[in-house]
Amino acid sequence: MALDAQSLFAFSPLHRLQWEEAQQRYVILYPEGLVELNLPAAEILKLCDGTRDLDGIVSELETKFETTGLRDDISELLQSALDNGWIRQIPRQ
Amino acid sequence: MVGSDKFPVSSPRWLLAELTYTCPLQCPYCSNPVDFARHKDELDTEDWLRVFSEAREMGAVQLGLSGGEPLVRQDLPILVRHARELGYYVNLITSGYKLNEDRIAELKNAGLDHIQVSIQAPEKTLNNYLAGTESFEQKKEVARLVKKHGYPMVLCVVIHRQNIHLMREILEMAVELEADYLELANTQYYGWAHLNRDQLLPTREQFQEAEAIAQDYKEKLKGKMKIYYVVPDYYEDRPKACMNGWGTTFLTIAPDGLALPCHEARSLPGLDCPNVRDMSVHDIWLHSDAFNKFRGYDWMKEPCRSCPEKTKDFGGCRCQAYLFTGDMTAADPVCGKSPHRHAVFEAIASARSAAETGETKPMVFRNTKNSKSFSG
């Protein structure tokens, strides 16, 4: 599925994003499996709560980390998250 | 040595809790030990709650509630609730037998994340024959209810010679039931399946045909259904990386509290597995002889010891090595480099001959009566 920058991004109800103290990292949990996330991926996926589109996520993270030029990386990660079924796109009404 | 620089011990990720050996089904490939009838003394609720807490503290995050049939445990909602509060992703691995809508809702409310329903075959007569019970229609209803209550739905079908010709029908059934995941698990030949191997092991041609169909659907259903295909290792040239390496990832607790590095390890003689009644999960994982026995590479013999692939497959499966060679430190005989490879070919030939002539022993179903005859 192609990424639609105007959609709102929401985390999949069939997956769980969770901080793991023992591993000191975020993981995605799903039936009989887990994916360990690096910090940037976790920061992006945490913002997929159904209220933000691509611009929203980019500006939030560029502000938080006091930087610019994150758009391509974020868009790439969202595309891969979409392909893996970790997030959903909700078209704006 | 434990914790040495040479082979550091990782923390467990997966806890498989076999809550009971009781099961209303009689599948002839069951992964429970053939002498399950002798192990009656089940852990109580308090024991399990403690085990869940201790393993979680060690780093376990995936929890499989299995059996036997875990639904026969009346304390299941209590166990689920505690596990979820600890932060586990809680998987219920069930036949679905007698699972009704109230119970499905109750478990959801307790925090259960996922229900995996096993179906034996995509048609009633064969399903009920293999399960040894009238269960087909009810299982399909359970699959629908699982979906309705917002769980990810995982359908598991164990594949063998009695149902492998129905691969397409199995996949169509999964589509019809809107499974999110389909696990096509080729039978692994231990325990009951080992007893029934001549009746269960498909021919190479059957495997190839079935695998091609599964691959075709995998491509077709991309993005809709994930298909896990567990390979039939007898027809491979390299062994499976059994349990992702001994004592690296998986911890199984049997119904009577025995802690096992894999759910078949009970069959290894002299392994002396510890019990959670006597030892904490922490000590079991780090300090017990059983969990340290095949960690790292020092235990290996040739051809494993000097094999460049040992870091990838860990010499394969210890239980399979023992079953074929009587030596649990031997290379897994499915490996092309194993001097015992011929034994696997003989097993394949024996099953093929049974398939072609139709002359097989009667199937030994997994039930208490049969188990007692193996319990000495």
GROMACS .gro file of C-alpha atoms in nm:
model
  469
    1MET     CA    1   0.000   0.000   0.000
    2ALA     CA    2   0.128   0.347  -0.089
    3LEU     CA    3   0.182   0.601   0.183
    4ASP     CA    4  -0.076   0.879   0.186
    5ALA     CA    5   0.079   1.184   0.352
    6GLN     CA    6  -0.261   1.339   0.419
    7SER     CA    7  -0.397   1.041   0.613
    8LEU     CA    8  -0.387   1.018   0.987
    9PHE     CA    9  -0.163   0.739   1.114
   10ALA     CA   10  -0.280   0.502   1.384
   11PHE     CA   11  -0.107   0.210   1.547
   12SER     CA   12  -0.256  -0.128   1.455
   13PRO     CA   13  -0.505  -0.269   1.705
   14LEU     CA   14  -0.355  -0.612   1.634
   15HIS     CA   15  -0.009  -0.509   1.757
   16ARG     CA   16   0.123  -0.366   2.082
   17LEU     CA   17   0.404  -0.110   2.120
   18GLN     CA   18   0.572  -0.142   2.457
   19TRP     CA   19   0.882  -0.032   2.648
   20GLU     CA   20   1.090  -0.330   2.766
   21GLU     CA   21   1.290  -0.255   3.076
   22ALA     CA   22   1.503  -0.571   3.047
   23GLN     CA   23   1.608  -0.482   2.693
   24GLN     CA   24   1.609  -0.104   2.741
   25ARG     CA   25   1.418  -0.055   2.419
   26TYR     CA   26   1.073  -0.041   2.264
   27VAL     CA   27   0.933  -0.356   2.106
   28ILE     CA   28   0.633  -0.434   1.889
   29LEU     CA   29   0.443  -0.739   2.009
   30TYR     CA   30   0.205  -0.948   1.802
   31PRO     CA   31   0.088  -1.311   1.797
   32GLU     CA   32   0.393  -1.519   1.890
   33GLY     CA   33   0.640  -1.260   1.774
   34LEU     CA   34   0.827  -0.945   1.858
   35VAL     CA   35   1.028  -0.681   1.679
   36GLU     CA   36   1.290  -0.481   1.864
   37LEU     CA   37   1.292  -0.115   1.765
   38ASN     CA   38   1.570   0.137   1.752
   39LEU     CA   39   1.507   0.473   1.914
   40PRO     CA   40   1.414   0.677   1.604
   41ALA     CA   41   1.163   0.414   1.490
   42ALA     CA   42   1.005   0.406   1.835
   43GLU     CA   43   0.978   0.787   1.848
   44ILE     CA   44   0.794   0.790   1.516
   45LEU     CA   45   0.561   0.500   1.593
   46LYS     CA   46   0.466   0.644   1.932
   47LEU     CA   47   0.319   0.942   1.746
   48CYS     CA   48   0.095   0.719   1.535
   49ASP     CA   49  -0.209   0.765   1.758
   50GLY     CA   50  -0.470   0.855   1.498
   51THR     CA   51  -0.436   1.233   1.543
   52ARG     CA   52  -0.140   1.318   1.317
   53ASP     CA   53  -0.062   1.309   0.946
   54LEU     CA   54   0.291   1.301   0.802
   55ASP     CA   55   0.342   1.678   0.843
   56GLY     CA   56   0.222   1.653   1.202
   57ILE     CA   57   0.469   1.380   1.287
   58VAL     CA   58   0.759   1.554   1.111
   59SER     CA   59   0.705   1.888   1.283
   60GLU     CA   60   0.658   1.725   1.622
   61LEU     CA   61   0.990   1.537   1.596
   62GLU     CA   62   1.186   1.823   1.437
   63THR     CA   63   1.078   2.042   1.727
   64LYS     CA   64   1.154   1.778   1.987
   65PHE     CA   65   1.503   1.705   1.854
   66GLU     CA   66   1.572   2.064   1.741
   67THR     CA   67   1.659   1.965   1.387
   68THR     CA   68   1.524   1.973   1.031
   69GLY     CA   69   1.522   1.751   0.726
   70LEU     CA   70   1.364   1.443   0.892
   71ARG     CA   71   1.079   1.412   0.645
   72ASP     CA   72   1.236   1.152   0.412
   73ASP     CA   73   1.349   0.924   0.692
   74ILE     CA   74   1.013   0.942   0.865
   75SER     CA   75   0.825   0.880   0.547
   76GLU     CA   76   1.042   0.575   0.474
   77LEU     CA   77   0.985   0.432   0.821
   78LEU     CA   78   0.607   0.487   0.796
   79GLN     CA   79   0.600   0.310   0.462
   80SER     CA   80   0.777   0.010   0.607
   81ALA     CA   81   0.551   0.012   0.915
   82LEU     CA   82   0.252   0.016   0.684
   83ASP     CA   83   0.388  -0.276   0.482
   84ASN     CA   84   0.441  -0.470   0.802
   85GLY     CA   85   0.091  -0.398   0.926
   86TRP     CA   86   0.212  -0.210   1.236
   87ILE     CA   87   0.016   0.103   1.147
   88ARG     CA   88  -0.299   0.193   0.957
   89GLN     CA   89  -0.387   0.499   0.749
   90ILE     CA   90  -0.715   0.667   0.832
   91PRO     CA   91  -0.836   0.894   0.550
   92ARG     CA   92  -0.942   1.240   0.667
   93GLN     CA   93  -1.317   1.300   0.658
   94MET     CA   94   3.083  -2.145   3.158
   95VAL     CA   95   2.788  -1.930   3.253
   96GLY     CA   96   2.838  -1.561   3.197
   97SER     CA   97   3.193  -1.608   3.073
   98ASP     CA   98   3.320  -1.378   2.799
   99LYS     CA   99   3.313  -1.668   2.561
  100PHE     CA  100   2.943  -1.733   2.562
  101PRO     CA  101   2.732  -1.474   2.740
  102VAL     CA  102   2.388  -1.589   2.853
  103SER     CA  103   2.099  -1.396   2.701
  104SER     CA  104   1.774  -1.349   2.886
  105PRO     CA  105   1.463  -1.553   2.804
  106ARG     CA  106   1.213  -1.388   2.569
  107TRP     CA  107   0.954  -1.663   2.547
  108LEU     CA  108   0.779  -1.843   2.828
  109LEU     CA  109   0.570  -2.142   2.727
  110ALA     CA  110   0.342  -2.239   3.014
  111GLU     CA  111   0.197  -2.584   2.961
  112LEU     CA  112  -0.081  -2.548   3.214
  113THR     CA  113  -0.206  -2.906   3.198
  114TYR     CA  114  -0.164  -3.234   3.010
  115THR     CA  115  -0.541  -3.285   3.017
  116CYS     CA  116  -0.696  -3.256   2.673
  117PRO     CA  117  -1.030  -3.355   2.523
  118LEU     CA  118  -0.860  -3.413   2.188
  119GLN     CA  119  -0.648  -3.713   2.086
  120CYS     CA  120  -0.432  -3.582   1.801
  121PRO     CA  121  -0.186  -3.853   1.698
  122TYR     CA  122   0.097  -3.596   1.652
  123CYS     CA  123   0.060  -3.425   1.990
  124SER     CA  124   0.381  -3.265   2.119
  125ASN     CA  125   0.317  -3.375   2.478
  126PRO     CA  126   0.533  -3.661   2.607
  127VAL     CA  127   0.395  -4.010   2.539
  128ASP     CA  128   0.408  -4.085   2.911
  129PHE     CA  129   0.219  -3.770   3.012
  130ALA     CA  130  -0.019  -3.982   3.220
  131ARG     CA  131   0.252  -4.036   3.478
  132HIS     CA  132   0.298  -3.663   3.546
  133LYS     CA  133  -0.017  -3.575   3.733
  134ASP     CA  134   0.088  -3.329   3.997
  135GLU     CA  135  -0.007  -2.996   3.834
  136LEU     CA  136   0.121  -2.663   3.958
  137ASP     CA  137  -0.142  -2.462   4.140
  138THR     CA  138  -0.246  -2.103   4.073
  139GLU     CA  139   0.003  -1.948   4.316
  140ASP     CA  140   0.294  -2.138   4.158
  141TRP     CA  141   0.205  -2.014   3.812
  142LEU     CA  142   0.163  -1.654   3.926
  143ARG     CA  143   0.508  -1.667   4.082
  144VAL     CA  144   0.664  -1.828   3.774
  145PHE     CA  145   0.512  -1.560   3.549
  146SER     CA  146   0.651  -1.284   3.774
  147GLU     CA  147   0.998  -1.438   3.795
  148ALA     CA  148   1.028  -1.502   3.422
  149ARG     CA  149   0.902  -1.153   3.341
  150GLU     CA  150   1.170  -1.009   3.566
  151MET     CA  151   1.428  -1.207   3.368
  152GLY     CA  152   1.304  -1.045   3.045
  153ALA     CA  153   1.042  -1.286   2.907
  154VAL     CA  154   0.777  -1.094   2.717
  155GLN     CA  155   0.592  -1.346   2.503
  156LEU     CA  156   0.381  -1.586   2.707
  157GLY     CA  157   0.219  -1.892   2.552
  158LEU     CA  158  -0.057  -2.054   2.756
  159SER     CA  159  -0.072  -2.404   2.626
  160GLY     CA  160  -0.126  -2.764   2.732
  161GLY     CA  161  -0.291  -3.013   2.681
  162GLU     CA  162  -0.591  -2.788   2.659
  163PRO     CA  163  -0.533  -2.474   2.870
  164LEU     CA  164  -0.908  -2.402   2.880
  165VAL     CA  165  -0.961  -2.686   3.126
  166ARG     CA  166  -0.780  -2.477   3.389
  167GLN     CA  167  -1.053  -2.299   3.584
  168ASP     CA  168  -0.803  -2.034   3.700
  169LEU     CA  169  -0.720  -1.928   3.343
  170PRO     CA  170  -0.869  -1.575   3.374
  171ILE     CA  171  -0.666  -1.515   3.693
  172LEU     CA  172  -0.347  -1.628   3.520
  173VAL     CA  173  -0.422  -1.414   3.214
  174ARG     CA  174  -0.495  -1.103   3.420
  175HIS     CA  175  -0.174  -1.134   3.621
  176ALA     CA  176   0.034  -1.199   3.309
  177ARG     CA  177  -0.109  -0.900   3.129
  178GLU     CA  178  -0.052  -0.674   3.430
  179LEU     CA  179   0.313  -0.781   3.424
  180GLY     CA  180   0.336  -0.667   3.061
  181TYR     CA  181   0.338  -1.000   2.880
  182TYR     CA  182   0.189  -1.040   2.538
  183VAL     CA  183  -0.046  -1.324   2.627
  184ASN     CA  184  -0.111  -1.596   2.369
  185LEU     CA  185  -0.370  -1.867   2.428
  186ILE     CA  186  -0.291  -2.179   2.228
  187THR     CA  187  -0.606  -2.386   2.219
  188SER     CA  188  -0.810  -2.644   2.035
  189GLY     CA  189  -1.107  -2.413   2.094
  190TYR     CA  190  -1.301  -2.710   2.224
  191LYS     CA  191  -1.595  -2.593   2.437
  192LEU     CA  192  -1.481  -2.232   2.414
  193ASN     CA  193  -1.796  -2.020   2.419
  194GLU     CA  194  -1.859  -1.652   2.365
  195ASP     CA  195  -1.884  -1.566   2.735
  196ARG     CA  196  -1.543  -1.717   2.802
  197ILE     CA  197  -1.391  -1.539   2.501
  198ALA     CA  198  -1.524  -1.205   2.631
  199GLU     CA  199  -1.414  -1.282   2.987
  200LEU     CA  200  -1.058  -1.359   2.873
  201LYS     CA  201  -1.048  -1.045   2.660
  202ASN     CA  202  -1.151  -0.846   2.963
  203ALA     CA  203  -0.874  -1.013   3.165
  204GLY     CA  204  -0.622  -0.888   2.907
  205LEU     CA  205  -0.568  -1.183   2.674
  206ASP     CA  206  -0.396  -1.058   2.358
  207HIS     CA  207  -0.447  -1.340   2.114
  208ILE     CA  208  -0.614  -1.677   2.064
  209GLN     CA  209  -0.461  -1.937   1.837
  210VAL     CA  210  -0.715  -2.196   1.731
  211SER     CA  211  -0.599  -2.524   1.589
  212ILE     CA  212  -0.801  -2.702   1.326
  213GLN     CA  213  -0.698  -3.051   1.222
  214ALA     CA  214  -0.834  -3.050   0.868
  215PRO     CA  215  -1.055  -2.835   0.643
  216GLU     CA  216  -1.337  -3.086   0.642
  217LYS     CA  217  -1.548  -3.237   0.914
  218THR     CA  218  -1.489  -3.610   0.889
  219LEU     CA  219  -1.111  -3.591   0.877
  220ASN     CA  220  -1.094  -3.317   1.143
  221ASN     CA  221  -1.305  -3.520   1.383
  222TYR     CA  222  -1.112  -3.840   1.308
  223LEU     CA  223  -0.776  -3.675   1.380
  224ALA     CA  224  -0.900  -3.487   1.686
  225GLY     CA  225  -1.078  -3.796   1.813
  226THR     CA  226  -1.383  -3.578   1.892
  227GLU     CA  227  -1.678  -3.411   1.722
  228SER     CA  228  -1.527  -3.066   1.706
  229PHE     CA  229  -1.513  -2.927   1.352
  230GLU     CA  230  -1.820  -2.702   1.336
  231GLN     CA  231  -1.757  -2.574   1.686
  232LYS     CA  232  -1.395  -2.484   1.608
  233LYS     CA  233  -1.506  -2.281   1.309
  234GLU     CA  234  -1.758  -2.100   1.525
  235VAL     CA  235  -1.482  -2.023   1.777
  236ALA     CA  236  -1.267  -1.881   1.500
  237ARG     CA  237  -1.550  -1.645   1.407
  238LEU     CA  238  -1.605  -1.539   1.768
  239VAL     CA  239  -1.233  -1.475   1.820
  240LYS     CA  240  -1.248  -1.236   1.527
  241LYS     CA  241  -1.570  -1.073   1.649
  242HIS     CA  242  -1.416  -0.989   1.986
  243GLY     CA  243  -1.125  -0.804   1.830
  244TYR     CA  244  -0.847  -1.055   1.880
  245PRO     CA  245  -0.591  -1.116   1.607
  246MET     CA  246  -0.694  -1.456   1.477
  247VAL     CA  247  -0.431  -1.717   1.422
  248LEU     CA  248  -0.531  -2.044   1.272
  249CYS     CA  249  -0.293  -2.333   1.319
  250VAL     CA  250  -0.305  -2.644   1.107
  251VAL     CA  251  -0.055  -2.922   1.164
  252ILE     CA  252   0.037  -3.075   0.831
  253HIS     CA  253   0.102  -3.445   0.766
  254ARG     CA  254   0.018  -3.718   0.516
  255GLN     CA  255  -0.347  -3.743   0.621
  256ASN     CA  256  -0.422  -3.379   0.531
  257ILE     CA  257  -0.139  -3.252   0.310
  258HIS     CA  258  -0.339  -3.323  -0.007
  259LEU     CA  259  -0.592  -3.067   0.121
  260MET     CA  260  -0.347  -2.774   0.129
  261ARG     CA  261  -0.558  -2.562  -0.104
  262GLU     CA  262  -0.873  -2.629   0.099
  263ILE     CA  263  -0.686  -2.542   0.419
  264LEU     CA  264  -0.583  -2.207   0.275
  265GLU     CA  265  -0.936  -2.139   0.147
  266MET     CA  266  -1.076  -2.218   0.490
  267ALA     CA  267  -0.835  -1.966   0.645
  268VAL     CA  268  -0.950  -1.705   0.393
  269GLU     CA  269  -1.316  -1.781   0.467
  270LEU     CA  270  -1.256  -1.747   0.842
  271GLU     CA  271  -1.063  -1.421   0.784
  272ALA     CA  272  -0.758  -1.541   0.973
  273ASP     CA  273  -0.495  -1.272   1.027
  274TYR     CA  274  -0.226  -1.536   1.050
  275LEU     CA  275  -0.214  -1.893   0.930
  276GLU     CA  276   0.042  -2.128   1.073
  277LEU     CA  277   0.107  -2.427   0.850
  278ALA     CA  278   0.311  -2.643   1.081
  279ASN     CA  279   0.461  -2.947   0.922
  280THR     CA  280   0.466  -3.219   1.184
  281GLN     CA  281   0.788  -3.249   1.379
  282TYR     CA  282   0.849  -3.613   1.457
  283TYR     CA  283   0.885  -3.647   1.833
  284GLY     CA  284   0.670  -3.820   2.092
  285TRP     CA  285   0.332  -3.921   1.955
  286ALA     CA  286   0.419  -3.810   1.602
  287HIS     CA  287   0.731  -4.026   1.617
  288LEU     CA  288   0.519  -4.329   1.710
  289ASN     CA  289   0.292  -4.260   1.414
  290ARG     CA  290   0.558  -4.150   1.168
  291ASP     CA  291   0.487  -4.415   0.906
  292GLN     CA  292   0.126  -4.295   0.890
  293LEU     CA  293   0.204  -3.923   0.908
  294LEU     CA  294   0.519  -3.845   0.712
  295PRO     CA  295   0.433  -3.727   0.360
  296THR     CA  296   0.643  -3.811   0.057
  297ARG     CA  297   0.883  -3.556  -0.088
  298GLU     CA  298   0.650  -3.502  -0.386
  299GLN     CA  299   0.359  -3.428  -0.153
  300PHE     CA  300   0.571  -3.176   0.036
  301GLN     CA  301   0.684  -3.002  -0.278
  302GLU     CA  302   0.333  -2.975  -0.416
  303ALA     CA  303   0.190  -2.847  -0.087
  304GLU     CA  304   0.469  -2.597  -0.039
  305ALA     CA  305   0.420  -2.456  -0.389
  306ILE     CA  306   0.050  -2.401  -0.316
  307ALA     CA  307   0.131  -2.234   0.018
  308GLN     CA  308   0.388  -2.006  -0.146
  309ASP     CA  309   0.139  -1.911  -0.414
  310TYR     CA  310  -0.120  -1.807  -0.151
  311LYS     CA  311   0.146  -1.631   0.052
  312GLU     CA  312   0.209  -1.401  -0.243
  313LYS     CA  313  -0.161  -1.366  -0.322
  314LEU     CA  314  -0.263  -1.281   0.034
  315LYS     CA  315   0.022  -1.041   0.107
  316GLY     CA  316  -0.101  -0.760   0.334
  317LYS     CA  317  -0.418  -0.955   0.424
  318MET     CA  318  -0.300  -1.273   0.590
  319LYS     CA  319   0.044  -1.368   0.713
  320ILE     CA  320   0.133  -1.728   0.644
  321TYR     CA  321   0.396  -1.900   0.856
  322TYR     CA  322   0.526  -2.215   0.699
  323VAL     CA  323   0.710  -2.444   0.937
  324VAL     CA  324   0.944  -2.650   0.721
  325PRO     CA  325   0.955  -3.028   0.730
  326ASP     CA  326   1.314  -3.081   0.839
  327TYR     CA  327   1.345  -3.443   0.721
  328TYR     CA  328   1.357  -3.310   0.366
  329GLU     CA  329   1.603  -3.033   0.440
  330ASP     CA  330   1.978  -3.057   0.403
  331ARG     CA  331   2.059  -2.837   0.702
  332PRO     CA  332   1.912  -2.869   1.050
  333LYS     CA  333   1.673  -2.618   1.202
  334ALA     CA  334   1.819  -2.368   1.450
  335CYS     CA  335   1.630  -2.549   1.720
  336MET     CA  336   1.482  -2.316   1.987
  337ASN     CA  337   1.704  -2.039   1.845
  338GLY     CA  338   1.984  -2.208   2.039
  339TRP     CA  339   1.955  -2.399   2.366
  340GLY     CA  340   1.887  -2.178   2.667
  341THR     CA  341   1.902  -1.853   2.468
  342THR     CA  342   1.539  -1.758   2.414
  343PHE     CA  343   1.284  -2.019   2.521
  344LEU     CA  344   1.175  -2.144   2.858
  345THR     CA  345   0.905  -2.408   2.884
  346ILE     CA  346   0.739  -2.500   3.212
  347ALA     CA  347   0.561  -2.836   3.205
  348PRO     CA  348   0.232  -2.889   3.398
  349ASP     CA  349   0.418  -3.045   3.693
  350GLY     CA  350   0.664  -2.755   3.716
  351LEU     CA  351   0.956  -2.908   3.530
  352ALA     CA  352   1.156  -2.636   3.355
  353LEU     CA  353   1.263  -2.734   3.005
  354PRO     CA  354   1.488  -2.565   2.747
  355CYS     CA  355   1.244  -2.697   2.487
  356HIS     CA  356   0.911  -2.871   2.524
  357GLU     CA  357   1.056  -3.204   2.409
  358ALA     CA  358   1.357  -3.199   2.640
  359ARG     CA  359   1.178  -3.414   2.892
  360SER     CA  360   1.255  -3.708   2.661
  361LEU     CA  361   1.632  -3.665   2.700
  362PRO     CA  362   1.763  -3.913   2.955
  363GLY     CA  363   1.977  -3.789   3.240
  364LEU     CA  364   1.919  -3.424   3.159
  365ASP     CA  365   1.792  -3.373   3.514
  366CYS     CA  366   1.571  -3.074   3.447
  367PRO     CA  367   1.502  -2.851   3.747
  368ASN     CA  368   1.155  -2.786   3.887
  369VAL     CA  369   1.009  -2.444   3.964
  370ARG     CA  370   0.890  -2.589   4.293
  371ASP     CA  371   1.253  -2.617   4.406
  372MET     CA  372   1.431  -2.336   4.225
  373SER     CA  373   1.362  -1.979   4.111
  374VAL     CA  374   1.338  -1.908   3.740
  375HIS     CA  375   1.647  -1.691   3.780
  376ASP     CA  376   1.856  -1.980   3.914
  377ILE     CA  377   1.708  -2.228   3.668
  378TRP     CA  378   1.796  -2.009   3.371
  379LEU     CA  379   2.142  -1.908   3.483
  380HIS     CA  380   2.273  -2.186   3.703
  381SER     CA  381   2.099  -2.519   3.636
  382ASP     CA  382   2.301  -2.791   3.463
  383ALA     CA  383   2.018  -2.865   3.222
  384PHE     CA  384   2.000  -2.512   3.082
  385ASN     CA  385   2.379  -2.485   3.056
  386LYS     CA  386   2.429  -2.825   2.901
  387PHE     CA  387   2.408  -2.725   2.533
  388ARG     CA  388   2.477  -2.354   2.558
  389GLY     CA  389   2.754  -2.233   2.335
  390TYR     CA  390   2.967  -2.474   2.133
  391ASP     CA  391   3.194  -2.660   2.376
  392TRP     CA  392   2.963  -2.963   2.399
  393MET     CA  393   2.976  -3.027   2.025
  394LYS     CA  394   3.136  -3.319   1.849
  395GLU     CA  395   3.241  -3.339   1.488
  396PRO     CA  396   3.110  -3.257   1.232
  397CYS     CA  397   2.949  -2.971   1.430
  398ARG     CA  398   3.256  -2.858   1.621
  399SER     CA  399   3.448  -2.738   1.317
  400CYS     CA  400   3.142  -2.651   1.108
  401PRO     CA  401   3.125  -2.286   0.997
  402GLU     CA  402   2.746  -2.303   1.022
  403LYS     CA  403   2.739  -2.394   1.390
  404THR     CA  404   2.669  -2.033   1.488
  405LYS     CA  405   2.363  -2.040   1.264
  406ASP     CA  406   2.201  -2.376   1.340
  407PHE     CA  407   2.364  -2.469   1.675
  408GLY     CA  408   2.399  -2.828   1.556
  409GLY     CA  409   2.022  -2.861   1.516
  410CYS     CA  410   1.790  -3.037   1.755
  411ARG     CA  411   1.923  -3.229   2.056
  412CYS     CA  412   1.607  -3.437   2.089
  413GLN     CA  413   1.619  -3.540   1.724
  414ALA     CA  414   1.987  -3.633   1.758
  415TYR     CA  415   1.898  -3.851   2.055
  416LEU     CA  416   1.598  -4.014   1.884
  417PHE     CA  417   1.799  -4.120   1.581
  418THR     CA  418   2.143  -4.189   1.728
  419GLY     CA  419   2.095  -4.243   2.100
  420ASP     CA  420   2.350  -3.966   2.153
  421MET     CA  421   2.217  -3.621   2.237
  422THR     CA  422   2.551  -3.455   2.157
  423ALA     CA  423   2.556  -3.586   1.799
  424ALA     CA  424   2.480  -3.364   1.501
  425ASP     CA  425   2.112  -3.348   1.415
  426PRO     CA  426   2.090  -3.634   1.161
  427VAL     CA  427   1.884  -3.430   0.914
  428CYS     CA  428   2.211  -3.246   0.844
  429GLY     CA  429   2.378  -3.349   0.520
  430LYS     CA  430   2.709  -3.364   0.708
  431SER     CA  431   2.580  -3.604   0.974
  432PRO     CA  432   2.720  -3.959   0.959
  433HIS     CA  433   2.369  -4.073   1.062
  434ARG     CA  434   2.191  -3.909   0.772
  435HIS     CA  435   2.103  -4.253   0.634
  436ALA     CA  436   1.869  -4.307   0.932
  437VAL     CA  437   1.655  -4.015   0.814
  438PHE     CA  438   1.648  -4.157   0.462
  439GLU     CA  439   1.539  -4.491   0.606
  440ALA     CA  440   1.255  -4.324   0.795
  441ILE     CA  441   1.145  -4.149   0.476
  442ALA     CA  442   1.160  -4.477   0.281
  443SER     CA  443   0.964  -4.661   0.546
  444ALA     CA  444   0.686  -4.400   0.542
  445ARG     CA  445   0.681  -4.399   0.163
  446SER     CA  446   0.643  -4.772   0.153
  447ALA     CA  447   0.356  -4.749   0.402
  448ALA     CA  448   0.193  -4.481   0.187
  449GLU     CA  449   0.230  -4.683  -0.133
  450THR     CA  450   0.120  -5.020  -0.001
  451GLY     CA  451  -0.136  -4.889   0.245
  452GLU     CA  452   0.011  -5.130   0.497
  453THR     CA  453   0.050  -4.940   0.819
  454LYS     CA  454   0.008  -5.010   1.183
  455PRO     CA  455  -0.305  -4.858   1.334
  456MET     CA  456  -0.260  -4.497   1.442
  457VAL     CA  457  -0.183  -4.452   1.811
  458PHE     CA  458  -0.403  -4.172   1.940
  459ARG     CA  459  -0.293  -3.945   2.220
  460ASN     CA  460  -0.510  -4.035   2.515
  461THR     CA  461  -0.467  -4.138   2.876
  462LYS     CA  462  -0.519  -4.507   2.809
  463ASN     CA  463  -0.243  -4.518   2.549
  464SER     CA  464  -0.021  -4.294   2.757
  465LYS     CA  465  -0.048  -4.528   3.054
  466SER     CA  466   0.089  -4.808   2.839
  467PHE     CA  467   0.402  -4.594   2.782
  468SER     CA  468   0.431  -4.494   3.145
  469GLY     CA  469   0.595  -4.813   3.265
   0.00000   0.00000   0.00000
